[in-house]
Amino acid sequence: MNKWTTKILNLFIIFSLICILASCSNTSKKPKYIFMFIGDGMGLHQTHLTERFLAEKANKPGVKILNFNKFPSYGHITTFPTDQFITGSAAAGTALACGEKTSMKSIGMASDKKRKLESVAEFAKKQNMKVGIISSASIDHATPACFYAHQPHRKNYYEISLELADSNFDYFAGGGFLYPDGNPKKSSELDNYGKSESRDTNKEKINSYTNAKNKSYTIIRSKEEFQKLKKGANKIIAINPNLADGESLPYDIDSKKDDIKLSEFTTKGIELLDNPNGFFMMIESGKIDWACHSNDAVTTIHEVLELEKSVEKALEFYKKHKDETLIIVTADHETGGLGLGFTLKGYKSNYDLFKYQNISSEEFAILFDKKMNEKDFNFEQALKMSEQYFGLNKEENKTTLTEYEISVLQKAFADSYKKNKTAENKIKYSGNHPYATANLRILSNKAGVAWTSFYHSASPVPIRAIGNSSDKFAGYYHNNEVALKIKELLRN
Ligand SMILES: [Zn+2]
């Protein structure tokens, strides 16, 4: 080899080394901050309904696309569990959280309900990242539970709350514990599974909140205390001072000044969790699902919009840490079989009508039941409530009721006195309030929206991502692969 050949060879070797080093540093650059947003029950139609509603409200054609639907990476994931086709939140949550499809009702456990699965949150914690779990449902509800608990049945709420206190995660926020003094004995389904079956019912149980305090968690229950929380505060359980049914946050449409909203819990999470080792935060909008179980389109829209606001908080953070942040927005399944069309409307729709509903059907039902206890409450007064809360039967709203619709409301009025005790009511309203449900159904249909179920549907759900490694989340694949992809990123 002459002098020149050696020189060129040396240069080539140095150049190759630089290239290898450069590529190594590229692949090892994993996301430092991960946001995983889950809209429970939020299928494609739930977001498109909201997008069309926003456009119509602003008197614009087409749709106003939600910010998270503009993310550069877009895909769909299947939702089915291992033992049937239509999933539930526990099986879907486990797949999303742990990376393995499982059987119905399982929380962080394999199909056999024996083998525990490790969640991405636990995995992140092992890597010294801080972890936050936020939900607008109770904090021991199926979706959040899949990130820190391992139970054969989702109804083991008390056991789930004990696991929460053992998780060592840094920030829990949203709703409270459903059964802090032990699961009720009434659920026969509950007793078929796991720990509850063998639990010593005579032994006095430690209260879930006391237990969490004993494990050095600070419980925050007022907005003032919540606002005072500063960076460095550790092991926090922050609960909205005012809780609705099922220890959940009130629906956004019903929320009051004192309430802490999902977006505020998200902002605080960012403030508390930001640290040199990074964080993993799961934020669940749990009540999109509940609103859809009631077939309540307007409440759904408001829940989706509050989720959008929460994602915006993450986006503000992302803009400051673009290369290090990954934001994922997905769902566990679709709820309600929501269809953006209704046969009697043909090709017409009028989502503008949705602006007249000013209360969730759940809150309406509470008001209505109070009225029913009054002696002289009659159908005429019920109709007045339809006008006041749903904008129905008002000429200027273009919601004048047809004879048929009046007869539907009349029947529902009578059914409301039977509550859900009759088999007929169970089939017709599936445990929902008869009169509220009839109003929702009429409003939806007049707007050109239809529901096929009071339960979940098997539809695949969208997944969007922005930021570090977001391209990995495009495509059509199974829900469990989401967690596998996140774990893979964190392993690098
Ligand atoms: Zn769900």
Short mmCIF file of C-alpha atoms and ligand atoms in Angstrom, two decimals:
data_model
loop_
_atom_site.label_atom_id
_atom_site.label_comp_id
_atom_site.label_asym_id
_atom_site.label_seq_id
_atom_site.Cartn_x
_atom_site.Cartn_y
_atom_site.Cartn_z
CA MET A 1 0.00 0.00 0.00
CA ASN A 2 1.42 3.37 -0.90
CA LYS A 3 1.20 6.48 1.25
CA TRP A 4 -1.90 7.83 -0.51
CA THR A 5 -3.83 4.57 -0.33
CA THR A 6 -3.13 4.38 3.42
CA LYS A 7 -4.28 7.98 3.87
CA ILE A 8 -7.51 7.38 1.93
CA LEU A 9 -8.11 4.13 3.84
CA ASN A 10 -7.58 5.94 7.17
CA LEU A 11 -9.96 8.71 6.14
CA PHE A 12 -12.52 6.12 5.07
CA ILE A 13 -12.26 4.34 8.45
CA ILE A 14 -12.65 7.61 10.36
CA PHE A 15 -15.61 8.61 8.19
CA SER A 16 -17.26 5.20 8.74
CA LEU A 17 -16.75 5.48 12.50
CA ILE A 18 -18.37 8.92 12.52
CA CYS A 19 -21.32 7.56 10.54
CA ILE A 20 -21.76 4.60 12.94
CA LEU A 21 -21.55 6.88 15.98
CA ALA A 22 -24.01 9.31 14.43
CA SER A 23 -26.50 6.57 13.63
CA CYS A 24 -26.08 5.09 17.14
CA SER A 25 -26.84 8.38 18.80
CA ASN A 26 -29.88 8.74 16.53
CA THR A 27 -31.40 5.39 17.35
CA SER A 28 -30.65 5.71 21.05
CA LYS A 29 -32.55 8.96 21.23
CA LYS A 30 -35.70 7.62 22.81
CA PRO A 31 -38.65 9.75 23.85
CA LYS A 32 -38.03 11.29 27.24
CA TYR A 33 -41.58 12.52 27.77
CA ILE A 34 -44.48 10.28 26.76
CA PHE A 35 -48.14 11.28 26.81
CA MET A 36 -50.71 8.57 26.17
CA PHE A 37 -54.24 9.93 25.83
CA ILE A 38 -57.10 7.43 25.81
CA GLY A 39 -60.58 8.58 24.88
CA ASP A 40 -62.68 5.79 26.34
CA GLY A 41 -65.26 4.85 23.73
CA MET A 42 -63.94 7.50 21.34
CA GLY A 43 -64.27 6.00 17.87
CA LEU A 44 -63.75 7.89 14.64
CA HIS A 45 -67.40 8.99 14.61
CA GLN A 46 -67.27 10.52 18.09
CA THR A 47 -64.54 12.90 16.91
CA HIS A 48 -66.10 13.52 13.50
CA LEU A 49 -69.44 14.33 15.16
CA THR A 50 -67.60 16.94 17.22
CA GLU A 51 -65.80 18.30 14.16
CA ARG A 52 -69.04 18.75 12.23
CA PHE A 53 -70.78 20.27 15.27
CA LEU A 54 -68.02 22.89 15.61
CA ALA A 55 -68.26 23.82 11.94
CA GLU A 56 -72.05 24.11 11.97
CA LYS A 57 -71.98 26.16 15.15
CA ALA A 58 -69.60 28.60 13.45
CA ASN A 59 -71.80 28.58 10.35
CA LYS A 60 -69.04 27.02 8.26
CA PRO A 61 -69.31 24.19 5.72
CA GLY A 62 -67.61 20.83 6.27
CA VAL A 63 -65.77 20.24 9.52
CA LYS A 64 -63.43 21.97 11.93
CA ILE A 65 -60.73 19.35 12.36
CA LEU A 66 -59.63 18.66 15.94
CA ASN A 67 -55.96 19.38 16.60
CA PHE A 68 -55.13 15.79 17.51
CA ASN A 69 -56.65 14.62 14.24
CA LYS A 70 -54.03 16.74 12.48
CA PHE A 71 -51.15 14.76 14.00
CA PRO A 72 -48.69 13.58 11.32
CA SER A 73 -48.91 9.91 12.22
CA TYR A 74 -52.31 8.24 11.87
CA GLY A 75 -53.51 4.68 12.02
CA HIS A 76 -56.17 2.30 13.28
CA ILE A 77 -55.99 -0.46 15.85
CA THR A 78 -58.18 -3.52 16.38
CA THR A 79 -59.87 -3.76 19.76
CA PHE A 80 -61.14 -7.34 20.15
CA PRO A 81 -60.18 -9.37 23.26
CA THR A 82 -59.07 -13.03 23.27
CA ASP A 83 -62.45 -14.54 24.15
CA GLN A 84 -65.02 -12.67 22.01
CA PHE A 85 -65.30 -9.98 19.31
CA ILE A 86 -66.63 -6.89 21.12
CA THR A 87 -64.29 -5.80 23.88
CA GLY A 88 -64.65 -4.14 27.27
CA SER A 89 -62.47 -1.47 28.86
CA ALA A 90 -60.51 -3.94 31.02
CA ALA A 91 -59.37 -6.21 28.17
CA ALA A 92 -58.76 -3.29 25.81
CA GLY A 93 -56.99 -1.27 28.53
CA THR A 94 -54.75 -4.23 29.36
CA ALA A 95 -53.80 -4.63 25.71
CA LEU A 96 -53.00 -0.90 25.38
CA ALA A 97 -51.16 -0.75 28.71
CA CYS A 98 -49.31 -4.07 28.77
CA GLY A 99 -48.88 -5.27 25.19
CA GLU A 100 -50.90 -8.48 25.26
CA LYS A 101 -54.50 -9.09 24.24
CA THR A 102 -56.40 -10.65 27.10
CA SER A 103 -59.81 -11.96 28.20
CA MET A 104 -62.81 -9.86 29.21
CA LYS A 105 -62.65 -8.15 32.64
CA SER A 106 -58.93 -8.92 33.18
CA ILE A 107 -56.88 -6.03 34.56
CA GLY A 108 -53.17 -6.23 33.76
CA MET A 109 -53.37 -10.02 33.58
CA ALA A 110 -53.13 -12.58 30.78
CA SER A 111 -56.17 -14.48 29.46
CA ASP A 112 -55.69 -17.21 32.06
CA LYS A 113 -56.30 -14.58 34.78
CA LYS A 114 -53.20 -15.82 36.56
CA ARG A 115 -50.13 -14.43 34.80
CA LYS A 116 -49.42 -10.80 35.62
CA LEU A 117 -48.44 -8.48 32.79
CA GLU A 118 -46.12 -5.50 33.08
CA SER A 119 -47.58 -2.17 31.96
CA VAL A 120 -45.68 0.53 30.07
CA ALA A 121 -46.13 2.73 33.16
CA GLU A 122 -44.44 0.13 35.39
CA PHE A 123 -41.76 -0.31 32.75
CA ALA A 124 -41.16 3.46 32.63
CA LYS A 125 -41.02 3.65 36.44
CA LYS A 126 -38.31 0.97 36.48
CA GLN A 127 -36.31 3.24 34.21
CA ASN A 128 -36.57 6.02 36.78
CA MET A 129 -39.04 8.02 34.76
CA LYS A 130 -41.81 9.71 36.73
CA VAL A 131 -45.30 8.33 36.15
CA GLY A 132 -48.69 10.02 36.17
CA ILE A 133 -52.13 8.40 35.77
CA ILE A 134 -55.13 10.67 35.21
CA SER A 135 -58.75 9.69 34.63
CA SER A 136 -62.09 11.45 34.60
CA ALA A 137 -63.64 8.19 35.82
CA SER A 138 -62.79 6.83 39.29
CA ILE A 139 -59.04 6.37 39.54
CA ASP A 140 -59.50 2.63 40.18
CA HIS A 141 -61.69 2.25 37.06
CA ALA A 142 -60.70 -0.32 34.42
CA THR A 143 -58.62 1.86 32.07
CA PRO A 144 -56.38 3.58 34.64
CA ALA A 145 -56.17 0.35 36.69
CA CYS A 146 -54.60 -1.51 33.74
CA PHE A 147 -51.52 0.70 34.13
CA TYR A 148 -50.80 -0.17 37.78
CA ALA A 149 -52.92 -3.16 38.92
CA HIS A 150 -53.15 -6.89 38.24
CA GLN A 151 -56.55 -8.35 38.97
CA PRO A 152 -58.55 -11.17 37.44
CA HIS A 153 -61.68 -9.00 37.53
CA ARG A 154 -62.22 -5.29 36.98
CA LYS A 155 -64.77 -5.17 39.77
CA ASN A 156 -62.08 -5.91 42.38
CA TYR A 157 -62.06 -2.15 42.99
CA TYR A 158 -60.86 -2.35 46.57
CA GLU A 159 -57.92 -4.61 45.68
CA ILE A 160 -57.10 -2.30 42.77
CA SER A 161 -56.99 0.69 45.15
CA LEU A 162 -54.50 -1.19 47.36
CA GLU A 163 -52.32 -1.86 44.32
CA LEU A 164 -52.46 1.82 43.44
CA ALA A 165 -50.91 2.68 46.81
CA ASP A 166 -48.17 0.11 46.23
CA SER A 167 -47.36 1.34 42.71
CA ASN A 168 -45.05 4.12 43.88
CA PHE A 169 -46.23 6.18 40.89
CA ASP A 170 -45.82 9.90 41.32
CA TYR A 171 -49.17 11.43 40.42
CA PHE A 172 -52.73 10.08 40.36
CA ALA A 173 -55.48 12.51 39.48
CA GLY A 174 -59.14 12.81 38.58
CA GLY A 175 -61.86 10.75 40.27
CA GLY A 176 -61.74 9.02 43.64
CA PHE A 177 -61.81 5.41 44.86
CA LEU A 178 -65.09 3.65 44.16
CA TYR A 179 -65.21 1.35 47.22
CA PRO A 180 -62.60 2.61 49.70
CA ASP A 181 -64.00 0.42 52.48
CA GLY A 182 -64.21 -2.83 50.51
CA ASN A 183 -66.20 -4.10 47.53
CA PRO A 184 -69.93 -4.51 48.07
CA LYS A 185 -70.93 -8.12 48.48
CA LYS A 186 -73.93 -7.89 46.18
CA SER A 187 -72.14 -8.54 42.92
CA SER A 188 -72.28 -12.27 42.23
CA GLU A 189 -70.05 -11.70 39.21
CA LEU A 190 -67.43 -10.24 41.49
CA ASP A 191 -67.33 -13.28 43.73
CA ASN A 192 -66.61 -15.57 40.82
CA TYR A 193 -63.12 -14.26 40.45
CA GLY A 194 -59.87 -14.01 42.31
CA LYS A 195 -59.19 -12.41 45.62
CA SER A 196 -62.72 -11.33 46.42
CA GLU A 197 -63.83 -14.93 46.53
CA SER A 198 -61.45 -15.87 49.29
CA ARG A 199 -61.30 -12.58 51.13
CA ASP A 200 -61.93 -12.56 54.83
CA THR A 201 -65.12 -10.54 55.05
CA ASN A 202 -65.06 -10.46 58.86
CA LYS A 203 -61.75 -8.73 59.02
CA GLU A 204 -62.02 -4.98 59.15
CA LYS A 205 -60.52 -3.44 56.08
CA ILE A 206 -58.22 -0.50 56.01
CA ASN A 207 -59.75 2.42 54.16
CA SER A 208 -58.15 2.94 50.72
CA TYR A 209 -57.34 6.59 51.44
CA THR A 210 -55.80 5.80 54.84
CA ASN A 211 -53.81 3.04 53.25
CA ALA A 212 -52.51 5.40 50.55
CA LYS A 213 -51.55 7.96 53.22
CA ASN A 214 -49.72 5.24 55.17
CA LYS A 215 -47.76 4.59 51.99
CA SER A 216 -46.72 8.26 51.89
CA TYR A 217 -49.26 9.55 49.41
CA THR A 218 -50.71 13.02 49.92
CA ILE A 219 -54.43 13.20 49.16
CA ILE A 220 -55.55 16.51 47.68
CA ARG A 221 -59.28 17.22 47.73
CA SER A 222 -59.70 20.95 47.16
CA LYS A 223 -59.02 23.20 44.21
CA GLU A 224 -57.04 25.58 46.41
CA GLU A 225 -54.69 22.84 47.65
CA PHE A 226 -54.43 21.53 44.11
CA GLN A 227 -53.41 24.89 42.70
CA LYS A 228 -50.75 25.23 45.40
CA LEU A 229 -49.01 22.00 44.37
CA LYS A 230 -45.56 22.85 43.10
CA LYS A 231 -42.83 21.04 41.22
CA GLY A 232 -41.12 18.59 43.54
CA ALA A 233 -44.36 17.51 45.22
CA ASN A 234 -44.24 13.75 45.19
CA LYS A 235 -46.69 10.87 45.50
CA ILE A 236 -49.85 12.87 45.00
CA ILE A 237 -53.43 11.66 44.67
CA ALA A 238 -55.45 14.67 43.51
CA ILE A 239 -59.23 14.25 43.44
CA ASN A 240 -61.84 16.68 42.22
CA PRO A 241 -63.67 18.12 45.27
CA ASN A 242 -67.04 17.44 43.67
CA LEU A 243 -67.60 13.93 42.36
CA ALA A 244 -70.47 12.70 40.20
CA ASP A 245 -71.86 9.20 39.87
CA GLY A 246 -69.30 6.43 40.29
CA GLU A 247 -66.81 8.76 42.03
CA SER A 248 -66.05 10.34 38.64
CA LEU A 249 -65.49 13.92 37.52
CA PRO A 250 -68.73 15.66 36.57
CA TYR A 251 -69.38 15.72 32.84
CA ASP A 252 -67.82 18.77 31.26
CA ILE A 253 -71.26 20.05 30.20
CA ASP A 254 -72.31 20.02 33.90
CA SER A 255 -69.05 21.26 35.40
CA LYS A 256 -68.92 24.18 37.82
CA LYS A 257 -66.35 26.79 38.78
CA ASP A 258 -64.86 24.76 41.65
CA ASP A 259 -64.31 21.70 39.51
CA ILE A 260 -60.86 20.69 38.38
CA LYS A 261 -61.08 19.70 34.74
CA LEU A 262 -59.18 16.99 32.89
CA SER A 263 -57.08 19.65 31.14
CA GLU A 264 -56.14 21.22 34.51
CA PHE A 265 -55.10 17.83 35.89
CA THR A 266 -52.97 17.40 32.74
CA THR A 267 -51.28 20.81 33.13
CA LYS A 268 -50.51 20.07 36.79
CA GLY A 269 -49.18 16.65 35.83
CA ILE A 270 -46.69 18.24 33.44
CA GLU A 271 -45.57 20.68 36.15
CA LEU A 272 -45.11 17.97 38.79
CA LEU A 273 -43.60 15.24 36.65
CA ASP A 274 -41.11 17.19 34.54
CA ASN A 275 -37.64 16.05 35.64
CA PRO A 276 -34.28 15.12 34.07
CA ASN A 277 -35.28 11.43 33.78
CA GLY A 278 -38.47 12.21 31.87
CA PHE A 279 -42.01 10.97 32.45
CA PHE A 280 -44.81 8.74 31.24
CA MET A 281 -48.31 10.12 31.62
CA MET A 282 -51.58 8.36 30.77
CA ILE A 283 -54.60 10.65 30.55
CA GLU A 284 -57.98 9.01 30.15
CA SER A 285 -61.17 10.80 29.19
CA GLY A 286 -63.27 8.05 30.72
CA LYS A 287 -66.73 9.49 30.34
CA ILE A 288 -66.92 9.78 26.56
CA ASP A 289 -67.74 6.10 27.01
CA TRP A 290 -70.37 6.74 29.69
CA ALA A 291 -72.08 9.44 27.59
CA CYS A 292 -72.14 7.05 24.63
CA HIS A 293 -73.56 4.25 26.81
CA SER A 294 -76.43 6.70 27.37
CA ASN A 295 -76.50 7.58 23.64
CA ASP A 296 -75.99 11.20 24.66
CA ALA A 297 -74.43 12.95 21.64
CA VAL A 298 -74.11 16.43 23.12
CA THR A 299 -72.44 15.29 26.35
CA THR A 300 -70.10 13.21 24.18
CA ILE A 301 -69.17 16.30 22.13
CA HIS A 302 -68.33 18.26 25.30
CA GLU A 303 -66.21 15.39 26.66
CA VAL A 304 -64.29 15.14 23.36
CA LEU A 305 -63.67 18.89 23.43
CA GLU A 306 -62.27 18.72 26.97
CA LEU A 307 -59.98 15.89 25.86
CA GLU A 308 -58.89 18.09 22.95
CA LYS A 309 -58.07 20.84 25.46
CA SER A 310 -56.01 18.38 27.53
CA VAL A 311 -54.08 17.29 24.43
CA GLU A 312 -53.41 20.97 23.71
CA LYS A 313 -51.66 21.24 27.10
CA ALA A 314 -49.40 18.39 26.04
CA LEU A 315 -48.86 20.08 22.67
CA GLU A 316 -47.70 23.28 24.40
CA PHE A 317 -45.12 21.18 26.26
CA TYR A 318 -44.18 19.37 23.04
CA LYS A 319 -43.43 22.66 21.31
CA LYS A 320 -40.75 23.35 23.94
CA HIS A 321 -39.29 19.81 23.82
CA LYS A 322 -39.98 18.71 20.25
CA ASP A 323 -37.23 16.11 19.87
CA GLU A 324 -37.85 14.51 23.23
CA THR A 325 -41.64 14.33 23.43
CA LEU A 326 -44.05 11.72 22.08
CA ILE A 327 -47.82 12.27 22.23
CA ILE A 328 -50.22 9.44 21.40
CA VAL A 329 -54.01 9.90 21.22
CA THR A 330 -56.13 6.78 20.86
CA ALA A 331 -59.16 4.93 22.26
CA ASP A 332 -59.82 1.56 23.83
CA HIS A 333 -62.95 0.88 21.73
CA GLU A 334 -65.97 2.63 20.25
CA THR A 335 -69.16 2.94 22.31
CA GLY A 336 -72.76 3.21 21.13
CA GLY A 337 -72.29 2.15 17.51
CA LEU A 338 -72.64 5.81 16.68
CA GLY A 339 -73.70 6.43 13.09
CA LEU A 340 -73.45 9.79 11.38
CA GLY A 341 -76.69 9.40 9.46
CA PHE A 342 -80.27 8.42 10.18
CA THR A 343 -82.57 6.65 7.80
CA LEU A 344 -85.54 9.02 8.18
CA LYS A 345 -83.28 11.99 7.41
CA GLY A 346 -81.91 10.46 4.22
CA TYR A 347 -78.85 12.49 3.17
CA LYS A 348 -79.73 15.41 5.44
CA SER A 349 -78.22 16.35 8.77
CA ASN A 350 -78.53 19.30 11.13
CA TYR A 351 -76.01 19.10 13.97
CA ASP A 352 -76.75 22.70 14.83
CA LEU A 353 -79.66 21.35 16.90
CA PHE A 354 -77.15 19.93 19.36
CA LYS A 355 -76.41 23.42 20.64
CA TYR A 356 -79.77 23.46 22.43
CA GLN A 357 -78.99 20.66 24.91
CA ASN A 358 -77.48 22.27 28.00
CA ILE A 359 -77.19 19.39 30.50
CA SER A 360 -76.04 15.77 30.52
CA SER A 361 -78.79 13.17 30.46
CA GLU A 362 -77.46 11.97 33.83
CA GLU A 363 -78.04 15.37 35.46
CA PHE A 364 -81.36 15.71 33.64
CA ALA A 365 -82.46 12.36 35.07
CA ILE A 366 -81.71 13.60 38.61
CA LEU A 367 -83.82 16.73 38.05
CA PHE A 368 -86.58 14.74 36.40
CA ASP A 369 -86.75 12.17 39.21
CA LYS A 370 -87.10 14.96 41.75
CA LYS A 371 -90.04 16.33 39.75
CA MET A 372 -91.60 12.88 39.60
CA ASN A 373 -91.77 12.88 43.36
CA GLU A 374 -93.99 15.95 43.22
CA LYS A 375 -97.68 15.09 43.36
CA ASP A 376 -99.02 17.07 40.42
CA PHE A 377 -96.16 16.46 37.99
CA ASN A 378 -97.64 15.63 34.59
CA PHE A 379 -96.67 15.04 30.97
CA GLU A 380 -97.21 18.68 30.00
CA GLN A 381 -94.59 19.70 32.56
CA ALA A 382 -92.27 16.95 31.34
CA LEU A 383 -92.61 18.36 27.82
CA LYS A 384 -91.64 21.78 29.17
CA MET A 385 -88.47 20.16 30.55
CA SER A 386 -87.75 18.71 27.09
CA GLU A 387 -87.88 22.26 25.78
CA GLN A 388 -85.80 23.76 28.60
CA TYR A 389 -82.97 21.20 28.59
CA PHE A 390 -82.99 19.70 25.08
CA GLY A 391 -84.47 22.57 23.07
CA LEU A 392 -87.21 20.26 21.79
CA ASN A 393 -90.69 21.24 20.59
CA LYS A 394 -89.75 24.81 19.81
CA GLU A 395 -90.68 26.19 16.42
CA GLU A 396 -87.85 28.72 16.32
CA ASN A 397 -85.36 25.90 17.01
CA LYS A 398 -86.89 23.85 14.17
CA THR A 399 -87.52 21.10 16.69
CA THR A 400 -91.30 20.92 16.63
CA LEU A 401 -92.25 17.41 17.69
CA THR A 402 -94.25 15.16 15.39
CA GLU A 403 -97.25 13.23 16.67
CA TYR A 404 -95.15 10.09 16.67
CA GLU A 405 -92.37 11.74 18.68
CA ILE A 406 -94.88 13.02 21.23
CA SER A 407 -96.22 9.50 21.60
CA VAL A 408 -92.67 8.19 22.15
CA LEU A 409 -92.14 10.76 24.91
CA GLN A 410 -95.51 9.92 26.45
CA LYS A 411 -94.61 6.25 26.61
CA ALA A 412 -91.19 7.07 28.07
CA PHE A 413 -92.86 9.32 30.64
CA ALA A 414 -94.99 6.37 31.78
CA ASP A 415 -91.98 4.01 31.65
CA SER A 416 -90.05 6.37 33.93
CA TYR A 417 -92.43 5.53 36.75
CA LYS A 418 -91.64 1.85 36.25
CA LYS A 419 -87.92 2.66 36.46
CA ASN A 420 -85.84 -0.24 35.25
CA LYS A 421 -87.65 -2.92 37.12
CA THR A 422 -89.51 -4.30 34.13
CA ALA A 423 -87.95 -6.53 31.48
CA GLU A 424 -89.37 -4.20 28.82
CA ASN A 425 -87.54 -1.20 30.27
CA LYS A 426 -84.32 -3.18 30.41
CA ILE A 427 -84.56 -3.94 26.71
CA LYS A 428 -85.73 -0.49 25.67
CA TYR A 429 -83.41 1.65 27.75
CA SER A 430 -80.76 -0.74 29.05
CA GLY A 431 -80.73 0.72 32.53
CA ASN A 432 -80.76 4.32 31.29
CA HIS A 433 -83.46 6.77 32.33
CA PRO A 434 -86.52 6.29 30.07
CA TYR A 435 -87.57 9.92 29.65
CA ALA A 436 -84.01 11.24 29.31
CA THR A 437 -83.22 8.52 26.77
CA ALA A 438 -86.31 9.30 24.67
CA ASN A 439 -85.29 12.98 24.51
CA LEU A 440 -81.75 12.08 23.49
CA ARG A 441 -82.99 9.70 20.84
CA ILE A 442 -85.35 12.28 19.32
CA LEU A 443 -82.70 15.02 19.34
CA SER A 444 -80.10 12.70 17.76
CA ASN A 445 -82.49 11.55 15.07
CA LYS A 446 -83.67 15.07 14.26
CA ALA A 447 -79.99 16.04 13.87
CA GLY A 448 -79.31 13.03 11.66
CA VAL A 449 -77.39 10.82 14.06
CA ALA A 450 -78.25 7.25 15.08
CA TRP A 451 -77.07 4.79 17.71
CA THR A 452 -77.01 1.04 17.18
CA SER A 453 -76.24 0.00 20.75
CA PHE A 454 -76.18 1.04 24.40
CA TYR A 455 -72.93 -0.95 24.63
CA HIS A 456 -69.58 -1.05 22.85
CA SER A 457 -69.07 -1.85 19.19
CA ALA A 458 -66.33 -3.94 17.57
CA SER A 459 -65.10 -1.11 15.40
CA PRO A 460 -61.33 -0.54 15.18
CA VAL A 461 -60.31 2.84 16.62
CA PRO A 462 -57.96 5.57 15.39
CA ILE A 463 -54.50 6.16 16.81
CA ARG A 464 -52.60 9.39 16.21
CA ALA A 465 -49.08 10.38 17.23
CA ILE A 466 -46.78 13.36 17.06
CA GLY A 467 -43.15 13.89 18.07
CA ASN A 468 -40.27 11.52 18.79
CA SER A 469 -40.77 8.15 17.00
CA SER A 470 -44.37 9.06 16.12
CA ASP A 471 -43.98 7.39 12.70
CA LYS A 472 -43.92 3.99 14.46
CA PHE A 473 -47.61 4.37 15.32
CA ALA A 474 -49.00 4.71 11.76
CA GLY A 475 -50.71 1.79 10.02
CA TYR A 476 -53.37 -0.79 10.81
CA TYR A 477 -52.45 -3.18 13.61
CA HIS A 478 -53.59 -4.74 16.89
CA ASN A 479 -54.19 -2.70 20.06
CA ASN A 480 -51.59 -4.64 22.08
CA GLU A 481 -48.86 -3.54 19.67
CA VAL A 482 -49.14 0.03 20.98
CA ALA A 483 -47.62 -0.94 24.33
CA LEU A 484 -45.06 -3.19 22.62
CA LYS A 485 -43.95 -0.24 20.50
CA ILE A 486 -43.62 2.04 23.55
CA LYS A 487 -41.66 -0.60 25.47
CA GLU A 488 -39.39 -1.09 22.47
CA LEU A 489 -38.72 2.66 22.37
CA LEU A 490 -37.96 2.79 26.08
CA ARG A 491 -35.63 -0.21 25.82
CA ASN A 492 -33.35 1.56 23.32
ZN ZN B 1 -63.69 1.60 27.57
#
